[in-house]
Structure formats: structure tokens, C-alpha cells
Coordinates of C-alpha atoms in Angstrom, one line a residue:
Chain A
M263 CA 31.7 0.0 -36.3
N264 CA 34.5 -0.9 -33.9
F265 CA 36.1 -4.2 -34.9
F266 CA 36.3 -5.5 -31.3
L267 CA 32.7 -4.6 -30.5
L268 CA 31.6 -6.3 -33.7
S269 CA 33.5 -9.4 -32.8
L270 CA 31.9 -9.5 -29.4
L271 CA 28.5 -9.2 -30.9
K272 CA 29.2 -12.0 -33.4
A273 CA 30.7 -14.2 -30.8
A274 CA 27.6 -13.7 -28.6
V275 CA 25.2 -14.6 -31.4
V276 CA 27.2 -17.6 -32.4
A277 CA 27.5 -18.9 -28.9
G278 CA 23.8 -18.3 -28.2
A279 CA 22.8 -20.2 -31.4
L280 CA 25.3 -23.0 -30.6
L281 CA 24.0 -23.5 -27.1
F282 CA 20.4 -23.5 -28.3
T283 CA 21.2 -26.0 -31.0
L284 CA 23.0 -28.2 -28.4
A285 CA 20.0 -28.2 -26.1
Y286 CA 17.5 -29.1 -28.9
L287 CA 19.8 -31.5 -30.7
Q288 CA 19.3 -33.7 -27.6
W289 CA 15.5 -33.4 -28.1
V290 CA 15.8 -34.1 -31.8
E291 CA 17.9 -37.2 -31.2
R292 CA 15.6 -38.6 -28.6
K293 CA 12.6 -38.0 -30.9
V294 CA 14.2 -39.5 -34.0
I295 CA 15.5 -42.6 -32.1
A296 CA 12.1 -43.0 -30.6
H297 CA 10.4 -42.9 -33.9
I298 CA 12.9 -45.3 -35.4
Q299 CA 12.0 -47.7 -32.6
I300 CA 8.3 -47.0 -33.0
R301 CA 8.0 -45.2 -29.6
M302 CA 6.8 -41.7 -28.8
G303 CA 9.9 -40.2 -27.3
P304 CA 9.6 -37.2 -24.9
S305 CA 6.0 -36.0 -25.0
R306 CA 5.0 -34.9 -21.5
V307 CA 6.9 -31.6 -20.9
G308 CA 5.3 -29.0 -23.2
P309 CA 3.8 -29.8 -26.6
H310 CA 5.5 -32.8 -28.2
G311 CA 8.1 -32.6 -25.3
L312 CA 9.5 -29.4 -26.6
L313 CA 10.3 -28.1 -23.1
Q314 CA 12.1 -31.3 -22.2
P315 CA 15.7 -29.8 -22.6
V316 CA 14.8 -27.0 -20.2
A317 CA 13.5 -29.6 -17.7
D318 CA 16.6 -31.7 -18.1
I319 CA 18.9 -28.7 -17.5
I320 CA 17.0 -27.8 -14.3
K321 CA 17.1 -31.4 -13.1
L322 CA 20.8 -31.9 -13.8
L323 CA 21.7 -28.6 -12.1
T324 CA 19.9 -29.5 -8.9
K325 CA 21.2 -33.0 -8.7
E326 CA 23.8 -33.9 -6.1
D327 CA 27.3 -33.0 -7.3
L328 CA 29.2 -36.0 -6.0
I329 CA 32.9 -35.7 -5.6
P330 CA 34.1 -39.1 -4.4
P331 CA 36.9 -39.1 -1.9
Y332 CA 39.2 -41.4 -3.9
V333 CA 39.4 -39.3 -7.1
N334 CA 42.2 -36.9 -8.1
K335 CA 40.1 -33.8 -7.3
F336 CA 41.8 -31.3 -9.6
F337 CA 41.8 -33.4 -12.7
Y338 CA 38.4 -34.8 -11.9
M339 CA 36.9 -31.3 -12.0
F340 CA 39.2 -30.1 -14.8
A341 CA 38.3 -32.9 -17.3
P342 CA 34.7 -31.9 -18.0
F343 CA 35.7 -28.3 -18.0
L344 CA 38.4 -29.0 -20.7
A345 CA 36.0 -31.2 -22.7
I346 CA 33.3 -28.4 -23.0
T347 CA 35.7 -25.5 -23.5
L348 CA 37.4 -27.3 -26.4
A349 CA 34.2 -28.5 -27.9
L350 CA 32.7 -25.0 -27.9
T351 CA 35.9 -23.3 -29.2
S352 CA 36.2 -24.9 -32.7
I353 CA 33.0 -23.2 -33.9
A354 CA 35.0 -19.9 -34.1
V355 CA 36.5 -20.7 -37.5
I356 CA 33.4 -22.2 -39.2
P357 CA 32.0 -19.9 -42.0
F358 CA 28.2 -19.6 -41.9
G359 CA 27.9 -17.3 -44.9
P360 CA 29.7 -15.0 -47.3
E361 CA 31.0 -11.5 -46.6
I362 CA 27.8 -9.4 -46.2
E363 CA 26.8 -5.8 -45.6
I364 CA 24.3 -5.4 -42.8
F365 CA 23.2 -2.0 -41.3
G366 CA 26.0 -0.4 -43.2
V367 CA 28.7 -2.7 -41.8
R368 CA 30.7 -5.1 -44.0
T369 CA 31.6 -8.3 -42.2
R370 CA 32.2 -11.9 -42.8
M371 CA 29.6 -14.4 -41.3
Q372 CA 32.4 -16.1 -39.5
L373 CA 34.1 -15.3 -36.2
A374 CA 37.7 -15.6 -37.5
D375 CA 38.8 -16.5 -41.0
L376 CA 42.2 -17.9 -39.9
N377 CA 44.5 -18.8 -42.8
I378 CA 45.2 -22.1 -41.0
G379 CA 41.5 -22.8 -40.2
V380 CA 41.7 -26.5 -41.1
L381 CA 44.7 -27.1 -38.9
F382 CA 43.1 -25.2 -36.1
I383 CA 40.1 -27.5 -36.1
L384 CA 42.3 -30.6 -36.3
G385 CA 44.4 -29.3 -33.4
I386 CA 41.5 -28.5 -31.2
S387 CA 39.9 -31.9 -31.8
S388 CA 43.2 -33.7 -31.0
V389 CA 43.5 -31.8 -27.7
G390 CA 39.9 -32.9 -27.0
V391 CA 41.2 -36.4 -26.3
Y392 CA 42.7 -35.1 -23.1
G393 CA 39.2 -34.4 -21.6
I394 CA 38.2 -38.0 -21.9
V395 CA 41.6 -39.5 -20.9
L396 CA 41.9 -37.3 -17.8
A397 CA 38.3 -38.1 -16.8
G398 CA 39.0 -41.8 -17.1
W399 CA 42.3 -41.6 -15.2
S400 CA 41.4 -39.2 -12.4
S401 CA 38.2 -41.2 -11.5
N402 CA 40.4 -43.9 -10.0
N403 CA 37.9 -46.6 -11.1
K404 CA 38.9 -49.6 -13.1
Y405 CA 36.1 -49.2 -15.7
A406 CA 36.7 -45.5 -16.1
L407 CA 40.4 -46.1 -16.7
L408 CA 39.7 -48.8 -19.3
G409 CA 37.1 -46.5 -21.0
G410 CA 39.6 -43.6 -21.0
L411 CA 42.3 -45.8 -22.5
R412 CA 40.1 -47.3 -25.1
S413 CA 38.8 -43.9 -26.1
S414 CA 42.3 -42.4 -26.5
A415 CA 43.5 -45.3 -28.7
Q416 CA 40.3 -45.1 -30.7
M417 CA 40.3 -41.3 -31.2
I418 CA 44.0 -41.1 -32.2
S419 CA 43.6 -44.1 -34.6
Y420 CA 40.7 -42.5 -36.4
E421 CA 42.4 -39.1 -36.4
L422 CA 44.8 -40.4 -39.0
P423 CA 42.3 -41.4 -41.8
M424 CA 40.4 -38.2 -41.0
A425 CA 43.5 -36.1 -41.6
L426 CA 44.2 -37.9 -44.8
A427 CA 40.6 -37.6 -46.0
I428 CA 40.8 -33.8 -45.4
V429 CA 44.0 -33.5 -47.6
A430 CA 42.2 -34.7 -50.7
P431 CA 39.8 -31.8 -51.1
L432 CA 42.6 -29.4 -50.1
L433 CA 44.4 -30.6 -53.2
L434 CA 41.5 -29.3 -55.3
A435 CA 41.2 -26.0 -53.4
N436 CA 44.8 -25.3 -52.4
T437 CA 44.0 -23.3 -49.3
L438 CA 43.7 -23.9 -45.6
S439 CA 41.3 -21.1 -44.9
L440 CA 37.7 -22.3 -44.4
G441 CA 36.2 -19.2 -45.9
E442 CA 38.2 -19.5 -49.1
L443 CA 37.5 -23.2 -49.3
V444 CA 33.7 -22.4 -49.5
E445 CA 34.2 -19.6 -52.0
K446 CA 36.1 -21.9 -54.3
Q447 CA 33.2 -24.3 -54.4
G448 CA 30.8 -21.7 -55.9
G449 CA 29.3 -21.9 -59.4
A450 CA 28.2 -25.0 -61.3
F451 CA 29.2 -27.3 -64.1
L452 CA 26.9 -27.3 -67.1
G453 CA 24.8 -24.7 -65.3
V454 CA 23.3 -27.2 -62.8
V455 CA 25.8 -29.5 -61.0
P456 CA 27.3 -27.6 -58.1
R457 CA 31.1 -27.3 -57.9
W458 CA 31.2 -28.8 -54.4
H459 CA 34.1 -31.0 -53.7
V460 CA 32.0 -34.1 -53.6
F461 CA 31.1 -33.5 -57.3
Q462 CA 34.2 -31.5 -58.2
M463 CA 36.0 -32.4 -61.4
P464 CA 38.6 -33.8 -62.1
F465 CA 38.3 -36.1 -59.2
P466 CA 35.0 -36.2 -57.1
Q467 CA 35.7 -36.6 -53.4
V468 CA 33.0 -39.1 -52.6
V469 CA 35.4 -41.6 -51.0
S470 CA 37.0 -38.9 -48.9
L471 CA 33.6 -37.7 -47.6
I472 CA 32.6 -41.2 -46.6
V473 CA 36.0 -41.8 -44.8
F474 CA 35.7 -38.4 -43.1
L475 CA 32.2 -39.2 -41.8
I476 CA 33.2 -42.7 -40.6
A477 CA 36.2 -41.2 -38.8
G478 CA 33.8 -38.5 -37.5
F479 CA 31.6 -41.1 -35.8
A480 CA 34.7 -42.6 -34.1
E481 CA 36.0 -39.1 -33.1
T482 CA 32.8 -38.2 -31.4
N483 CA 32.5 -41.6 -29.7
R484 CA 29.1 -42.2 -31.4
I485 CA 27.5 -45.6 -32.1
P486 CA 28.8 -47.8 -33.8
F487 CA 32.1 -46.6 -32.3
D488 CA 30.9 -45.9 -28.7
L489 CA 33.3 -48.4 -27.1
P490 CA 34.6 -45.9 -24.5
E491 CA 31.2 -46.0 -22.8
A492 CA 30.1 -49.5 -23.8
E493 CA 27.7 -49.9 -20.9
N494 CA 27.4 -53.7 -21.0
E495 CA 31.2 -54.2 -20.5
L496 CA 32.4 -51.0 -18.9
V497 CA 29.4 -49.8 -16.8
A498 CA 29.6 -46.3 -18.4
G499 CA 33.3 -46.0 -19.4
F500 CA 35.1 -42.8 -18.6
H501 CA 32.2 -41.0 -17.0
T502 CA 31.2 -43.8 -14.6
E503 CA 32.1 -41.7 -11.5
Y504 CA 30.5 -38.4 -12.7
S505 CA 27.2 -37.1 -11.6
S506 CA 24.9 -34.0 -12.2
M507 CA 26.1 -31.4 -14.6
K508 CA 29.6 -32.8 -14.9
F509 CA 28.1 -35.9 -16.3
A510 CA 26.0 -33.9 -18.7
S511 CA 28.9 -31.8 -19.8
F512 CA 30.5 -34.9 -21.5
F513 CA 27.4 -35.4 -23.5
M514 CA 27.3 -31.7 -24.3
A515 CA 30.8 -31.9 -25.5
E516 CA 29.9 -34.9 -27.6
Y517 CA 27.1 -33.0 -29.2
A518 CA 29.2 -29.9 -29.8
N519 CA 31.9 -32.1 -31.5
M520 CA 29.2 -33.7 -33.6
I521 CA 28.1 -30.2 -34.8
T522 CA 31.7 -29.3 -35.5
I523 CA 32.4 -32.5 -37.5
C524 CA 29.2 -32.0 -39.5
S525 CA 30.0 -28.3 -40.2
M526 CA 33.5 -29.4 -41.3
A527 CA 32.1 -32.0 -43.6
T528 CA 29.7 -29.4 -45.0
V529 CA 32.5 -26.8 -45.6
L530 CA 35.1 -29.3 -46.9
F531 CA 32.9 -31.4 -49.2
L532 CA 29.4 -30.0 -49.5
G533 CA 30.1 -26.5 -50.5
G534 CA 29.4 -24.8 -47.1
W535 CA 26.8 -22.0 -47.7
Q536 CA 26.7 -22.5 -51.5
P537 CA 23.2 -23.4 -52.8
L538 CA 22.3 -26.8 -54.2
W539 CA 21.8 -25.3 -57.6
P540 CA 22.4 -21.7 -58.9
A541 CA 20.3 -18.8 -57.7
A542 CA 19.5 -18.0 -61.3
L543 CA 17.5 -21.2 -61.5
G544 CA 15.4 -20.2 -58.4
S545 CA 17.3 -21.9 -55.6
S546 CA 16.8 -18.8 -53.4
Y547 CA 13.1 -19.6 -53.2
V548 CA 13.7 -23.0 -51.7
P549 CA 13.7 -21.9 -48.0
S550 CA 10.4 -20.0 -48.4
L551 CA 8.8 -23.0 -50.2
L552 CA 10.0 -25.4 -47.6
F553 CA 8.8 -23.4 -44.6
A554 CA 5.5 -22.6 -46.3
G555 CA 5.0 -26.4 -47.0
A556 CA 5.8 -27.2 -43.4
A557 CA 3.3 -24.6 -42.3
A558 CA 0.6 -26.1 -44.5
V559 CA 1.2 -29.6 -43.1
M560 CA 1.1 -28.3 -39.6
I561 CA -2.1 -26.3 -40.0
Y562 CA -3.8 -29.2 -41.8
H563 CA -2.9 -31.6 -39.0
G564 CA -3.6 -29.1 -36.3
L565 CA -7.2 -28.6 -37.5
H566 CA -7.7 -32.3 -38.0
P567 CA -10.3 -33.6 -35.5
A568 CA -8.1 -36.7 -34.8
R569 CA -5.5 -34.5 -33.0
P570 CA -7.4 -32.8 -30.2
K571 CA -4.2 -32.2 -28.1
D572 CA -2.6 -30.2 -31.0
R573 CA -5.7 -28.1 -31.5
Y574 CA -3.9 -24.8 -30.7
T575 CA -0.2 -25.5 -30.7
L576 CA 0.1 -26.9 -34.3
P577 CA -1.8 -24.1 -36.1
A578 CA 0.1 -21.6 -34.0
A579 CA 3.5 -23.2 -35.0
G580 CA 2.2 -23.2 -38.6
V581 CA 1.5 -19.5 -38.5
V582 CA 5.1 -18.9 -37.1
F583 CA 6.5 -21.0 -40.0
L584 CA 4.5 -19.0 -42.5
L585 CA 6.0 -15.8 -41.0
I586 CA 9.5 -17.4 -41.3
A587 CA 8.8 -18.2 -45.0
G588 CA 7.8 -14.6 -45.5
V589 CA 11.0 -13.3 -43.8
F590 CA 13.1 -15.3 -46.3
L591 CA 11.4 -13.2 -49.0
L592 CA 12.4 -9.8 -47.5
P593 CA 15.0 -8.3 -49.9
P594 CA 17.2 -6.7 -47.2
L595 CA 17.6 -9.9 -45.3
R596 CA 18.0 -12.3 -48.2
P597 CA 21.8 -12.1 -48.8
F598 CA 22.2 -12.9 -45.1
L599 CA 19.6 -15.5 -44.5
I600 CA 19.8 -17.7 -47.6
P601 CA 23.4 -18.8 -47.2
V602 CA 22.8 -19.5 -43.5
F603 CA 19.8 -21.6 -44.6
W604 CA 21.9 -23.7 -47.0
F605 CA 24.7 -24.1 -44.4
A606 CA 22.2 -25.1 -41.7
S607 CA 20.3 -27.5 -43.9
K608 CA 23.4 -29.4 -45.0
T609 CA 24.8 -29.5 -41.5
G610 CA 21.4 -30.5 -40.2
F611 CA 21.1 -33.3 -42.7
L612 CA 24.5 -34.7 -41.7
L613 CA 23.5 -34.5 -38.0
F614 CA 20.4 -36.5 -38.9
V615 CA 22.6 -39.1 -40.5
F616 CA 24.6 -39.3 -37.3
I617 CA 21.3 -39.9 -35.3
W618 CA 20.0 -42.3 -38.0
V619 CA 23.2 -44.4 -37.8
R620 CA 22.8 -44.5 -34.0
G621 CA 19.3 -45.9 -34.4
T622 CA 20.4 -48.5 -37.0
L623 CA 23.8 -50.0 -36.3
P624 CA 25.1 -52.2 -33.4
R625 CA 28.4 -51.6 -31.7
F626 CA 31.8 -52.9 -33.0
R627 CA 34.1 -55.2 -31.0
Y628 CA 37.3 -53.5 -30.0
D629 CA 39.7 -55.5 -32.2
Q630 CA 37.3 -55.0 -35.2
L631 CA 37.3 -51.3 -34.5
M632 CA 41.1 -51.0 -34.5
R633 CA 41.5 -53.3 -37.5
F634 CA 39.0 -51.2 -39.4
A635 CA 40.8 -48.0 -38.7
W636 CA 44.4 -49.1 -39.6
G637 CA 43.7 -51.9 -42.0
F638 CA 40.9 -50.4 -44.1
L639 CA 40.3 -46.7 -43.6
F640 CA 43.9 -45.7 -43.6
P641 CA 44.8 -47.5 -46.9
V642 CA 41.6 -46.3 -48.5
A643 CA 42.2 -42.7 -47.5
M644 CA 45.8 -43.0 -48.7
L645 CA 44.8 -44.5 -52.1
N646 CA 42.2 -41.8 -52.6
L647 CA 44.7 -39.1 -51.8
L648 CA 47.3 -40.5 -54.3
A649 CA 44.6 -40.9 -57.0
T650 CA 43.4 -37.4 -56.5
A651 CA 46.9 -36.0 -56.6
L652 CA 47.8 -37.9 -59.8
V653 CA 44.6 -36.7 -61.6
V654 CA 45.0 -33.1 -60.4
A655 CA 48.6 -33.1 -61.5
L656 CA 47.8 -34.5 -65.0
V657 CA 44.7 -32.4 -65.6
S658 CA 45.4 -28.9 -64.2
R659 CA 47.2 -26.5 -66.5
Chain B
M210 CA 39.2 -7.6 -43.2
P211 CA 41.4 -7.7 -40.1
E212 CA 45.0 -6.9 -40.8
S213 CA 47.1 -7.7 -37.7
Y214 CA 47.4 -11.0 -35.8
V215 CA 45.7 -9.4 -32.8
E216 CA 42.6 -8.6 -34.9
L217 CA 42.7 -12.0 -36.6
Y218 CA 42.9 -14.1 -33.4
F219 CA 40.8 -11.8 -31.1
P220 CA 37.5 -13.5 -32.0
V221 CA 39.0 -16.9 -31.3
F222 CA 40.2 -15.6 -27.9
L223 CA 36.7 -14.3 -27.3
Q224 CA 35.2 -17.7 -28.2
V225 CA 37.5 -19.4 -25.8
L226 CA 36.5 -17.0 -23.0
I227 CA 32.8 -17.7 -23.7
A228 CA 33.4 -21.4 -23.8
M229 CA 35.3 -21.3 -20.5
A230 CA 32.5 -19.2 -19.0
V231 CA 29.8 -21.7 -20.1
A232 CA 31.9 -24.6 -18.8
G233 CA 32.6 -22.9 -15.5
G234 CA 29.0 -21.9 -15.1
M235 CA 27.7 -25.4 -15.7
I236 CA 30.1 -27.1 -13.4
G237 CA 30.1 -24.4 -10.7
G238 CA 26.3 -24.1 -10.9
S239 CA 25.7 -27.7 -10.2
Y240 CA 28.3 -27.6 -7.4
L241 CA 26.4 -24.8 -5.7
L242 CA 22.8 -25.9 -6.4
G243 CA 22.9 -29.6 -5.7
R244 CA 22.3 -30.9 -2.2
K245 CA 24.9 -33.2 -0.7
V246 CA 24.4 -36.3 1.3
K247 CA 27.4 -38.4 2.4
N248 CA 27.5 -42.0 3.3
R249 CA 30.0 -44.8 3.4
I250 CA 28.6 -46.9 0.6
K251 CA 28.4 -43.9 -1.8
D252 CA 32.0 -43.2 -1.2
T253 CA 33.2 -46.5 -2.7
P254 CA 34.1 -46.8 -6.4
Y255 CA 31.2 -47.8 -8.5
E256 CA 31.6 -51.4 -9.7
C257 CA 28.0 -52.6 -10.1
G258 CA 27.6 -53.1 -6.4
I259 CA 30.4 -55.6 -5.9
T260 CA 32.9 -54.6 -3.2
P261 CA 36.0 -53.3 -5.1
T262 CA 39.2 -55.3 -4.9
G263 CA 42.7 -54.0 -5.6
S264 CA 43.6 -50.7 -7.0
A265 CA 42.4 -49.0 -10.2
R266 CA 45.9 -48.2 -11.1
G267 CA 46.5 -51.7 -12.4
R268 CA 48.4 -52.9 -15.5
F269 CA 47.0 -52.5 -18.9
S270 CA 47.8 -53.8 -22.4
V271 CA 51.1 -52.4 -23.9
K272 CA 49.1 -52.1 -27.2
F273 CA 47.7 -48.8 -26.1
Y274 CA 51.2 -47.5 -25.8
L275 CA 52.1 -48.9 -29.2
V276 CA 49.1 -47.3 -30.9
A277 CA 50.0 -43.9 -29.3
M278 CA 53.6 -44.2 -30.7
L279 CA 52.4 -45.2 -34.2
F280 CA 49.9 -42.4 -34.2
I281 CA 52.6 -39.9 -33.6
L282 CA 54.7 -41.3 -36.5
F283 CA 51.9 -41.4 -39.0
D284 CA 50.3 -38.1 -37.9
I285 CA 53.5 -36.2 -38.5
E286 CA 53.4 -37.7 -42.0
A287 CA 49.9 -36.5 -42.4
V288 CA 50.8 -33.0 -41.3
F289 CA 53.6 -32.9 -44.0
L290 CA 50.8 -33.4 -46.5
Y291 CA 49.0 -30.1 -45.6
P292 CA 51.6 -27.6 -46.9
W293 CA 52.2 -30.0 -49.9
A294 CA 48.4 -29.8 -50.8
V295 CA 48.4 -26.0 -50.6
V296 CA 51.2 -25.5 -53.1
Y297 CA 50.2 -28.5 -55.2
R298 CA 48.9 -26.7 -58.3
E299 CA 52.2 -24.8 -58.7
L300 CA 54.4 -27.9 -58.6
K301 CA 52.1 -30.5 -60.1
L302 CA 53.8 -33.8 -61.3
F303 CA 57.1 -32.9 -59.5
A304 CA 55.3 -32.6 -56.2
F305 CA 53.4 -35.8 -56.9
V306 CA 56.6 -37.9 -57.6
E307 CA 58.3 -36.4 -54.5
M308 CA 55.4 -37.2 -52.2
F309 CA 54.8 -40.6 -53.8
I310 CA 58.3 -41.6 -52.8
F311 CA 57.8 -40.3 -49.3
I312 CA 54.5 -42.2 -49.0
V313 CA 55.9 -45.4 -50.3
L314 CA 58.7 -45.3 -47.7
I315 CA 56.0 -44.6 -45.0
L316 CA 53.9 -47.5 -46.3
C317 CA 56.9 -49.9 -46.0
G318 CA 57.0 -49.0 -42.3
F319 CA 53.3 -49.6 -42.1
F320 CA 53.6 -53.0 -43.8
Y321 CA 56.3 -53.9 -41.3
I322 CA 54.3 -53.0 -38.2
W323 CA 51.2 -54.7 -39.7
K324 CA 53.1 -58.0 -40.3
K325 CA 54.6 -57.7 -36.8
G326 CA 51.0 -57.8 -35.4
A327 CA 51.4 -54.4 -33.6
L328 CA 47.8 -53.5 -34.7
D329 CA 46.2 -56.9 -34.3
W330 CA 44.1 -56.7 -31.1
S331 CA 42.6 -60.2 -31.5
Q332 CA 46.0 -61.9 -31.4
Q333 CA 46.0 -65.2 -29.5
E334 CA 48.5 -65.7 -26.7
R335 CA 51.3 -67.8 -28.1
P336 CA 52.6 -70.8 -26.1
P337 CA 55.7 -69.9 -24.1
E338 CA 58.2 -72.0 -26.1
E339 CA 57.6 -69.9 -29.2
R340 CA 58.4 -66.6 -27.6

């Protein structure tokens, strides 16, 4: 097939999946936070609030799009545009699976396997600061300006430990291409322990992974590092003056960045689409078993008399999940679906950790935040890097 | 496997176009769909209902500027590490020693700015005679 046509098709699929995930990540976050706080969460719009994202989008689109007279109009409009564009761009280099053959076409399950993939992601995320700074500055509001400044200082401070934490696994893999990075993490030690960089001999990258994730929380302005929008001191920080979809677009960018950070952590440290244990030991049946188990739970609860509201919806969802479990067993689709399953489950787990941390930790004070970045994360990342380098130099032949 | 740079970067370009279309659609859509009601109070900067005083373009701490400068210095150092990591297995201990010297020099600078208090945001204002 024509290369350009194929790219267009892949880009459309990836963008569609990403937008769908963005809409429902919001729902998942609200549900998880609600259950952490022993509440119900969204439950009115559709079964278990599943149509809530659709309702939110309609509401936000039809709200008044306020452009205050005192703002710098061009940058005020441009800032959310820039934030979303950059947040949605970095997904282009993330590998979702190996090179596959589908309907007679060989292709990588990745939009573009750039040989500088890691630098591309770092570059895009650095430019992402501009969206927030411009939003804060152009709003012409004291709180927005302070929020924008805080945010820029915070994001560039945490960019440094993040960059250092990324170099350590690169020492083991010696490549900047994300596709190759994942391929080098295939196989297993002693037949069971996967060769992911977190477990990789000679120097497991556990410290790097933790530093990377902490810096990731700060880069995406998530609790416990959400000082740019600390509502009890700065009203709402850099997006105080924004309304309707422009307001939502900053949240959308935040969620898209979260997905990027989690995919990057998966690719760099958790073996991307490589399974948890070798396929020879049956790891390729895990998705079917998981979905079938979920289906069994759903059908059991749906038919339980104590849940009259879920009488039809839960068994129906259970049947759908059983079908999905069956699809994972179809031989022509297996080489394509199983890597995607592993990639999505690892990324999904990290996203859950992001939400879990938001439901657990309080916010830092600003001086603590900066001291933590420069005085703790930076030296730790540096020491880990030097230790990795020394061990690799001594051990490798 | 794509051979030329055009083929390699075309999907990235496509993704940028899609992202711009989504962003434009969202912002433009709400601009067209939302109803607009103007009034005097709504047109003042939002400061929790208090009448705003002064301009938003006030002074802010010089520390933000310092952090930006330090970031550029240290980030350039971090970028030097990337090509070093890619060729590391070919050079081994030689590369380690070379980079170790470089990092020690950088860390001397880091120690200096740390002792100078450039990164200490909780610093108390010193009395004027000590300045």
C-alpha cells in the first residue's frame, strides 16, 4: 500500500484512540478519586456515569467564550491552542507494538520511528512550557501571572532530573529510537525475569524510574506539584481568566501529557509492548483470562438481586467483555492485539498511579518544591547515572 | 521501513496537522457556539470579587530569572550526555573517565550556586547592614 495513505490511516487511528482515552481518562479519574474518598463519583448520566464525558464536552462547548477586554488577545487565544497541539503531537513517536503484517501490509505499530525519538519527546515537552507561561502572561491578571511564572520555574527545574533519569537506561540500550529501545528489552533472564530496564542487569534502573515518575508529576502539574493552579493561594493560577473550551483545553493538554509521560516510562523502563513473562510460559493467554474474569464478575453482579439498576447494563457489558476475550484468541489478530494489550496495561497502571497519588498526597510548599528538585532529585539522578555508567563500563565486554 | 527524511517525518507532520485541527476545532467551536453576554463587572480581572488595584505587570522575584538561567546551563550539560550514552558501549571506561571529569566540574558550579543560596526559596530577608 502507498506509504502516505498508510501513514494517514495510522495517524487517524492513533488520534481517535488518543482522544477517546483523553475523554474517558477524565471519567476514570473522577471515579477513582471518588472511591478513594468514599463517594460515588459521576453516576447520573448513563450507567455508572459513562456518558459523563459526552455531557461535559457539550456543556463546555456551549458555555460563553469570554474574551476579557484587558487581555492580550492573540496570545490569549494562542496559548491553549499551543498547549493542546504540543500535547497531542508527542504521541507520534511512541511505539505501541512490533513490526506486524496485517492484510498483507508490513508496518510498524508506531507513527514514526525517529532515530532521535527520545530527544523529540523531550523537545516537545520543553516547548509545552510556553503554553502555560503565555496563558499566565497574556491574561493580564496578577494571579495568572504568578501561576505562569511558578509553573515555568517548576517545569524547567524538574526537566533536569527527568533528562538525567532518561540517560541511565540509554546507557544500557545505546539507542535514541523508541522502537529499538523496546526491542532491546525483549527476552528474559533465567527464563522468567523480563529484560526490562527496571530489572536489567548489570544495573537495574529502579531509582531512575522513580525519579522519572516524580519529575513526571511535576512536568504535568499534577498533585503533589500542582502549584501553578494552587486554588487556595492563586485562585486558579494560569487559567484564572479562561472559560468554556479554552479552559478545558488546558486540562486536556494536562491529560495528554500524562499519557505521554506514562507511555515514555513504559517504553524506557517497563519494556514497552514486551510481555510480563515469555509467551512460551503462556503470557499470551493473560488478556483473554483477564477479560473473561472481568466478564464473569460483571455477569455475577448484574444478575444479583441487590443491584436492580444494573439488571441489563452489567450483563450486557459482561457479554461484550467475553467477546473481547474471544477476540484475543483469534490467531490472525493475536500478533497485533497482544503487544497492544501489554503496552496499554502498563501505561494504564502508571496512569492509575498518577490518579492514586492525587487522591493521597497533599500539595508541596513552593520552597520545598524547588529544594526537592535541585537539592534531592538532581543529585540522586546524577549519582544513579554515574553508578550505572561505571557498572556498565566494568561489566560489558 | 521509510528511507528518506520526508518519509520518516511525514507521519509526525500529519500528527501535528491533526493536533492543530483538534485544537482549532475545540477553541473555534466554543467561540461560535457559546452565547455572549457583556457587562461591566464581568470585564474586570477576576480577583475574588475585590476591586483590582494596580497593574498585573508588577515586579516579581528575581529568583525566577535565576532558575531559568541555571536551567539552561545544566540542561545543556544533560544534552551532552545523550550522544555519550549512545556510543558508551564502544568507549567504555575511557568514556566514563572523560564524562566523570566533566560532571565533577559541573558539580563544582552546582555546589557554588547552592552555597550562594540561588536555589533557596525560603531565604529570610537579611537586615540592611549585612548586604
